[in-house]
Amino acid sequence: MATDSSAPTAAQSRRRVHPVDQVPPAGRLVALGAQHVVAFYAGAVLVPLLIARAIGLDSEALTMLITADLFTCGIASLLQAVGIWKIGVRLPLLQGITFATLAPVIQIANNHGGGRVGLQTVYGAVIAAGVFTFLIAPFFAKLIRFLPPVVTGTLITIIGICLIPVGAGDAVSDPTTHLYDAANWRWVLYVLGTIILIVLMQRFFRGFLGTIAVLLGLVIGTVVAWLCGDASFAAVGEADWLGFTPPFAFGWPRWDLVAIVSMIVVLLVVAVESTGSIFATGEIVGKRIRKDDVAAAVRADGVATVIGGSFNSFPYTAFSENVGLVRLTGVKSRWVVACAGVIMMLLGLLPKLAKIVESIPAPVLGGAALIMFATVAIVGIQTLTSVDFTDHRNLIIAATSLAVALYVQFSQSATPTTVITRSGEQVDVPALPGVDEAMPNIILQIPFSTGITMGAITAILLNLLFFHVGGKGPAVAGAGSITLDEVNTMSAEQFRDTFGHVVQDVDWVLERAWEQRPFADVHDLRSAFQEAMLTGTDDGQLALIRAFPDLGSEDEQTGEPRAVDHVALSQLDESEHRNVVNLATAYREHFGFPLVICARETERYDRVLRSGWARMDNSDTSEKAFALIEIAKIANYRFDDLVADANPITSARFSRQPELS
């Protein structure tokens, strides 16, 4: 029987599944999920440990906090990764207790009796703030327009940089006592050994083994430390097999208005921090983040926080540590994080399993953490590459936010600790006040509690100041006298006079670009010229090509190049210049239009000749397409020159060297 060859095959008709939604095989799913848990574990239990120490909790209560934390982290991660209704962003985001809660939780608990009694007021505030966060999610999502790449890229970079000292802290801690001991050469070997293992496995392992390089590095590092006597699993034998912390284990929540308001402020800050992680993850997995995605993520944070307050835990946010792991391994499936959530719930129910993970030596974990946190910073830098830094406002936003974040991060309060000196003596180091404690009240202390929080707030406020409040937009032309807002109100004739030379004074291109007003930013203005040139009619595009001078042509009276883009060609000697002119003449005779080459992107004179003569064998259609691409490059450089001339300070920082010698 004959078949219809035009009918789609089963494979063609099958709906393509985005990598985020793909489900790996069971064995691989569990291994990848376990890798996320191991990377996450130290940060997950650190907040309960610090809170317990600061409010005077007993050992039994601390154990309850940790198991409750792990159990609710699992629930929160399932909410975010799997989602239900409009709750959860459905991205590979692992949820953990945010460090922004430390200062307010400790102060609220100590102001209301401390210990177990103080936690009752804390949990009342946590639950109320969670409900508030859930309700404001759709309104918060509308703020996405205030989060352009300069804000999100800066925030992601800050997150990575501020996390690196956390990994470094583990890297210089005694693996058995967890005391600060940077002077011991063995810890240095564990750190560097773990890093080298992960790097080599990333380089030489393929497929599944390559994706679990971090997990294998941690396992091998732990085994080596155990063989050397620097790791102990004694706590595993002492732990119970089963254990569950019931809801409201410390008593029913108490409601205090001041405490609730303080926690709401924390959750608003956390929402901003989570948004940065969402954009970072979206960038990594290749998914565009929309307002609905931000709203769904914030709703999940709110619901998870209500669950956390009910199950004896604290507010939740996306853990940036695991964002770096997604980038490092290339595994984009949200179901891997869902599996990690299930594993964490089991760890919360099986204390023995939790103790196994807890036994990983600090230097081994620190080595892996350093790579993952630095990877987060690289994602932010990658986002910033799309930002137009010839616009000085973007430069100020990124630089100031980074400076403020690092100032706050490295001026934080230091909790009391014990360090080991070179002689082996243990020395108690008292608590050191930080910049947050300089603030007069808890409301002001919250934003100064972490560099990430303060950096996010600074970036958002500066973006509002420079791009949304007053002003006339950036200077874009006229040596700084013409701003973007003035461009948006220009007549067609004024627009032609200002920007004509960008496109060789070709009227139809200028008219098309002018019709795309208003321009939201400099990038939109630049794109208007590119789009106009590349979408014109065949006749119009041919006229545009013919408007350009021949390569190497000079003014008959002055001898200067007829195009500013060819200024580097004036540095050639007479015979070299004659070769260029001969090429351009032969090309015009062959194709009927001038040879157009973006000389600024050609490093050597001989490459200009080689490229030009090679193009002589192309068809007319192909050569026309080549010419249009080169014209788009030339227009882009001319536009950069125009904006740089209008912003001389920025231009000095980002000046180009002559490309053709």
PDB file of N, CA and C in Angstrom, residues 310-368:
ATOM      1  N   SER A 310       4.643  26.331  60.401  1.00  0.00           N
ATOM      2  CA  SER A 310       3.805  25.310  61.049  1.00  0.00           C
ATOM      3  C   SER A 310       4.628  24.105  61.477  1.00  0.00           C
ATOM      4  N   PHE A 311       5.670  23.777  60.704  1.00  0.00           N
ATOM      5  CA  PHE A 311       6.493  22.600  60.988  1.00  0.00           C
ATOM      6  C   PHE A 311       7.813  22.960  61.665  1.00  0.00           C
ATOM      7  N   ASN A 312       7.840  24.080  62.388  1.00  0.00           N
ATOM      8  CA  ASN A 312       9.000  24.443  63.213  1.00  0.00           C
ATOM      9  C   ASN A 312      10.232  24.803  62.378  1.00  0.00           C
ATOM     10  N   SER A 313      10.008  25.551  61.294  1.00  0.00           N
ATOM     11  CA  SER A 313      11.122  25.989  60.473  1.00  0.00           C
ATOM     12  C   SER A 313      10.947  27.478  60.158  1.00  0.00           C
ATOM     13  N   PHE A 314      11.609  27.961  59.115  1.00  0.00           N
ATOM     14  CA  PHE A 314      11.684  29.401  58.885  1.00  0.00           C
ATOM     15  C   PHE A 314      11.415  29.737  57.408  1.00  0.00           C
ATOM     16  N   PRO A 315      11.448  31.028  57.015  1.00  0.00           N
ATOM     17  CA  PRO A 315      11.146  31.397  55.621  1.00  0.00           C
ATOM     18  C   PRO A 315      12.111  30.775  54.615  1.00  0.00           C
ATOM     19  N   TYR A 316      11.569  30.493  53.419  1.00  0.00           N
ATOM     20  CA  TYR A 316      12.341  29.798  52.385  1.00  0.00           C
ATOM     21  C   TYR A 316      12.591  30.671  51.165  1.00  0.00           C
ATOM     22  N   THR A 317      13.694  30.348  50.493  1.00  0.00           N
ATOM     23  CA  THR A 317      14.031  31.008  49.229  1.00  0.00           C
ATOM     24  C   THR A 317      14.805  30.023  48.369  1.00  0.00           C
ATOM     25  N   ALA A 318      14.981  30.349  47.080  1.00  0.00           N
ATOM     26  CA  ALA A 318      15.768  29.500  46.188  1.00  0.00           C
ATOM     27  C   ALA A 318      17.230  29.532  46.627  1.00  0.00           C
ATOM     28  N   PHE A 319      17.845  28.364  46.720  1.00  0.00           N
ATOM     29  CA  PHE A 319      19.234  28.275  47.173  1.00  0.00           C
ATOM     30  C   PHE A 319      20.182  28.489  45.998  1.00  0.00           C
ATOM     31  N   SER A 320      20.976  29.537  46.068  1.00  0.00           N
ATOM     32  CA  SER A 320      21.867  29.887  44.965  1.00  0.00           C
ATOM     33  C   SER A 320      22.964  28.841  44.760  1.00  0.00           C
ATOM     34  N   GLU A 321      23.314  28.104  45.819  1.00  0.00           N
ATOM     35  CA  GLU A 321      24.317  27.056  45.683  1.00  0.00           C
ATOM     36  C   GLU A 321      23.938  26.079  44.584  1.00  0.00           C
ATOM     37  N   ASN A 322      22.654  25.731  44.544  1.00  0.00           N
ATOM     38  CA  ASN A 322      22.202  24.733  43.579  1.00  0.00           C
ATOM     39  C   ASN A 322      22.003  25.315  42.185  1.00  0.00           C
ATOM     40  N   VAL A 323      21.816  26.642  42.104  1.00  0.00           N
ATOM     41  CA  VAL A 323      21.800  27.289  40.787  1.00  0.00           C
ATOM     42  C   VAL A 323      23.145  27.078  40.104  1.00  0.00           C
ATOM     43  N   GLY A 324      24.231  27.238  40.872  1.00  0.00           N
ATOM     44  CA  GLY A 324      25.571  26.997  40.331  1.00  0.00           C
ATOM     45  C   GLY A 324      25.768  25.555  39.912  1.00  0.00           C
ATOM     46  N   LEU A 325      25.180  24.619  40.643  1.00  0.00           N
ATOM     47  CA  LEU A 325      25.307  23.201  40.308  1.00  0.00           C
ATOM     48  C   LEU A 325      24.601  22.882  38.993  1.00  0.00           C
ATOM     49  N   VAL A 326      23.449  23.512  38.763  1.00  0.00           N
ATOM     50  CA  VAL A 326      22.736  23.312  37.490  1.00  0.00           C
ATOM     51  C   VAL A 326      23.616  23.749  36.329  1.00  0.00           C
ATOM     52  N   ARG A 327      24.275  24.876  36.464  1.00  0.00           N
ATOM     53  CA  ARG A 327      25.150  25.378  35.407  1.00  0.00           C
ATOM     54  C   ARG A 327      26.369  24.477  35.239  1.00  0.00           C
ATOM     55  N   LEU A 328      26.943  24.044  36.345  1.00  0.00           N
ATOM     56  CA  LEU A 328      28.169  23.255  36.298  1.00  0.00           C
ATOM     57  C   LEU A 328      27.945  21.897  35.644  1.00  0.00           C
ATOM     58  N   THR A 329      26.837  21.243  35.955  1.00  0.00           N
ATOM     59  CA  THR A 329      26.572  19.896  35.442  1.00  0.00           C
ATOM     60  C   THR A 329      25.848  19.901  34.105  1.00  0.00           C
ATOM     61  N   GLY A 330      25.124  20.986  33.805  1.00  0.00           N
ATOM     62  CA  GLY A 330      24.354  21.029  32.571  1.00  0.00           C
ATOM     63  C   GLY A 330      23.054  20.246  32.637  1.00  0.00           C
ATOM     64  N   VAL A 331      22.694  19.731  33.808  1.00  0.00           N
ATOM     65  CA  VAL A 331      21.444  18.976  33.973  1.00  0.00           C
ATOM     66  C   VAL A 331      20.333  19.967  34.307  1.00  0.00           C
ATOM     67  N   LYS A 332      19.368  20.128  33.396  1.00  0.00           N
ATOM     68  CA  LYS A 332      18.369  21.182  33.510  1.00  0.00           C
ATOM     69  C   LYS A 332      17.013  20.686  34.016  1.00  0.00           C
ATOM     70  N   SER A 333      16.847  19.402  34.209  1.00  0.00           N
ATOM     71  CA  SER A 333      15.546  18.844  34.560  1.00  0.00           C
ATOM     72  C   SER A 333      15.081  19.279  35.952  1.00  0.00           C
ATOM     73  N   ARG A 334      13.851  19.791  36.024  1.00  0.00           N
ATOM     74  CA  ARG A 334      13.294  20.166  37.325  1.00  0.00           C
ATOM     75  C   ARG A 334      12.964  18.938  38.160  1.00  0.00           C
ATOM     76  N   TRP A 335      12.820  17.787  37.486  1.00  0.00           N
ATOM     77  CA  TRP A 335      12.484  16.564  38.220  1.00  0.00           C
ATOM     78  C   TRP A 335      13.665  16.068  39.043  1.00  0.00           C
ATOM     79  N   VAL A 336      14.874  16.468  38.681  1.00  0.00           N
ATOM     80  CA  VAL A 336      16.039  16.145  39.506  1.00  0.00           C
ATOM     81  C   VAL A 336      15.924  16.851  40.853  1.00  0.00           C
ATOM     82  N   VAL A 337      15.511  18.120  40.823  1.00  0.00           N
ATOM     83  CA  VAL A 337      15.316  18.866  42.070  1.00  0.00           C
ATOM     84  C   VAL A 337      14.132  18.305  42.844  1.00  0.00           C
ATOM     85  N   ALA A 338      13.089  17.864  42.124  1.00  0.00           N
ATOM     86  CA  ALA A 338      11.950  17.234  42.808  1.00  0.00           C
ATOM     87  C   ALA A 338      12.414  15.984  43.543  1.00  0.00           C
ATOM     88  N   CYS A 339      13.284  15.198  42.899  1.00  0.00           N
ATOM     89  CA  CYS A 339      13.837  14.005  43.552  1.00  0.00           C
ATOM     90  C   CYS A 339      14.670  14.403  44.770  1.00  0.00           C
ATOM     91  N   ALA A 340      15.439  15.486  44.642  1.00  0.00           N
ATOM     92  CA  ALA A 340      16.218  15.988  45.780  1.00  0.00           C
ATOM     93  C   ALA A 340      15.286  16.375  46.923  1.00  0.00           C
ATOM     94  N   GLY A 341      14.130  16.939  46.586  1.00  0.00           N
ATOM     95  CA  GLY A 341      13.149  17.288  47.617  1.00  0.00           C
ATOM     96  C   GLY A 341      12.654  16.067  48.367  1.00  0.00           C
ATOM     97  N   VAL A 342      12.393  14.992  47.640  1.00  0.00           N
ATOM     98  CA  VAL A 342      11.952  13.742  48.283  1.00  0.00           C
ATOM     99  C   VAL A 342      13.059  13.196  49.184  1.00  0.00           C
ATOM    100  N   ILE A 343      14.309  13.236  48.696  1.00  0.00           N
ATOM    101  CA  ILE A 343      15.440  12.754  49.506  1.00  0.00           C
ATOM    102  C   ILE A 343      15.557  13.563  50.795  1.00  0.00           C
ATOM    103  N   MET A 344      15.365  14.878  50.709  1.00  0.00           N
ATOM    104  CA  MET A 344      15.453  15.712  51.911  1.00  0.00           C
ATOM    105  C   MET A 344      14.337  15.384  52.902  1.00  0.00           C
ATOM    106  N   MET A 345      13.150  15.097  52.396  1.00  0.00           N
ATOM    107  CA  MET A 345      12.064  14.698  53.295  1.00  0.00           C
ATOM    108  C   MET A 345      12.430  13.400  54.018  1.00  0.00           C
ATOM    109  N   LEU A 346      13.067  12.473  53.282  1.00  0.00           N
ATOM    110  CA  LEU A 346      13.505  11.218  53.910  1.00  0.00           C
ATOM    111  C   LEU A 346      14.592  11.487  54.947  1.00  0.00           C
ATOM    112  N   LEU A 347      15.512  12.405  54.634  1.00  0.00           N
ATOM    113  CA  LEU A 347      16.555  12.756  55.600  1.00  0.00           C
ATOM    114  C   LEU A 347      15.940  13.339  56.870  1.00  0.00           C
ATOM    115  N   GLY A 348      14.847  14.092  56.690  1.00  0.00           N
ATOM    116  CA  GLY A 348      14.157  14.641  57.855  1.00  0.00           C
ATOM    117  C   GLY A 348      13.461  13.580  58.681  1.00  0.00           C
ATOM    118  N   LEU A 349      13.152  12.426  58.056  1.00  0.00           N
ATOM    119  CA  LEU A 349      12.485  11.322  58.760  1.00  0.00           C
ATOM    120  C   LEU A 349      13.468  10.249  59.214  1.00  0.00           C
ATOM    121  N   LEU A 350      14.670  10.229  58.596  1.00  0.00           N
ATOM    122  CA  LEU A 350      15.669   9.200  58.899  1.00  0.00           C
ATOM    123  C   LEU A 350      16.958   9.871  59.369  1.00  0.00           C
ATOM    124  N   PRO A 351      17.080  10.135  60.640  1.00  0.00           N
ATOM    125  CA  PRO A 351      18.259  10.847  61.166  1.00  0.00           C
ATOM    126  C   PRO A 351      19.588  10.206  60.804  1.00  0.00           C
ATOM    127  N   LYS A 352      19.623   8.859  60.662  1.00  0.00           N
ATOM    128  CA  LYS A 352      20.886   8.202  60.314  1.00  0.00           C
ATOM    129  C   LYS A 352      21.391   8.655  58.939  1.00  0.00           C
ATOM    130  N   LEU A 353      20.481   8.739  57.972  1.00  0.00           N
ATOM    131  CA  LEU A 353      20.878   9.198  56.643  1.00  0.00           C
ATOM    132  C   LEU A 353      21.370  10.644  56.694  1.00  0.00           C
ATOM    133  N   ALA A 354      20.687  11.449  57.485  1.00  0.00           N
ATOM    134  CA  ALA A 354      21.100  12.847  57.613  1.00  0.00           C
ATOM    135  C   ALA A 354      22.510  12.945  58.192  1.00  0.00           C
ATOM    136  N   LYS A 355      22.828  12.079  59.150  1.00  0.00           N
ATOM    137  CA  LYS A 355      24.159  12.106  59.768  1.00  0.00           C
ATOM    138  C   LYS A 355      25.250  11.683  58.784  1.00  0.00           C
ATOM    139  N   ILE A 356      24.923  10.779  57.840  1.00  0.00           N
ATOM    140  CA  ILE A 356      25.912  10.381  56.834  1.00  0.00           C
ATOM    141  C   ILE A 356      26.316  11.593  55.996  1.00  0.00           C
ATOM    142  N   VAL A 357      25.314  12.340  55.554  1.00  0.00           N
ATOM    143  CA  VAL A 357      25.600  13.542  54.760  1.00  0.00           C
ATOM    144  C   VAL A 357      26.353  14.555  55.605  1.00  0.00           C
ATOM    145  N   GLU A 358      25.980  14.654  56.880  1.00  0.00           N
ATOM    146  CA  GLU A 358      26.606  15.627  57.780  1.00  0.00           C
ATOM    147  C   GLU A 358      28.071  15.297  58.046  1.00  0.00           C
ATOM    148  N   SER A 359      28.478  14.037  57.778  1.00  0.00           N
ATOM    149  CA  SER A 359      29.843  13.602  58.071  1.00  0.00           C
ATOM    150  C   SER A 359      30.847  13.966  56.994  1.00  0.00           C
ATOM    151  N   ILE A 360      30.386  14.554  55.889  1.00  0.00           N
ATOM    152  CA  ILE A 360      31.321  14.990  54.843  1.00  0.00           C
ATOM    153  C   ILE A 360      32.254  16.050  55.431  1.00  0.00           C
ATOM    154  N   PRO A 361      33.570  15.864  55.335  1.00  0.00           N
ATOM    155  CA  PRO A 361      34.506  16.834  55.930  1.00  0.00           C
ATOM    156  C   PRO A 361      34.325  18.240  55.345  1.00  0.00           C
ATOM    157  N   ALA A 362      34.459  19.238  56.195  1.00  0.00           N
ATOM    158  CA  ALA A 362      34.247  20.626  55.769  1.00  0.00           C
ATOM    159  C   ALA A 362      35.172  21.054  54.621  1.00  0.00           C
ATOM    160  N   PRO A 363      36.482  20.714  54.638  1.00  0.00           N
ATOM    161  CA  PRO A 363      37.327  21.142  53.514  1.00  0.00           C
ATOM    162  C   PRO A 363      36.922  20.518  52.177  1.00  0.00           C
ATOM    163  N   VAL A 364      36.443  19.286  52.205  1.00  0.00           N
ATOM    164  CA  VAL A 364      35.994  18.626  50.973  1.00  0.00           C
ATOM    165  C   VAL A 364      34.758  19.346  50.432  1.00  0.00           C
ATOM    166  N   LEU A 365      33.816  19.599  51.336  1.00  0.00           N
ATOM    167  CA  LEU A 365      32.608  20.320  50.922  1.00  0.00           C
ATOM    168  C   LEU A 365      32.954  21.743  50.465  1.00  0.00           C
ATOM    169  N   GLY A 366      33.896  22.373  51.144  1.00  0.00           N
ATOM    170  CA  GLY A 366      34.301  23.732  50.774  1.00  0.00           C
ATOM    171  C   GLY A 366      34.917  23.794  49.392  1.00  0.00           C
ATOM    172  N   GLY A 367      35.714  22.792  49.017  1.00  0.00           N
ATOM    173  CA  GLY A 367      36.313  22.766  47.693  1.00  0.00           C
ATOM    174  C   GLY A 367      35.267  22.721  46.596  1.00  0.00           C
ATOM    175  N   ALA A 368      34.252  21.858  46.776  1.00  0.00           N
ATOM    176  CA  ALA A 368      33.173  21.777  45.788  1.00  0.00           C
ATOM    177  C   ALA A 368      32.357  23.068  45.767  1.00  0.00           C
TER     178      ALA A 368
END
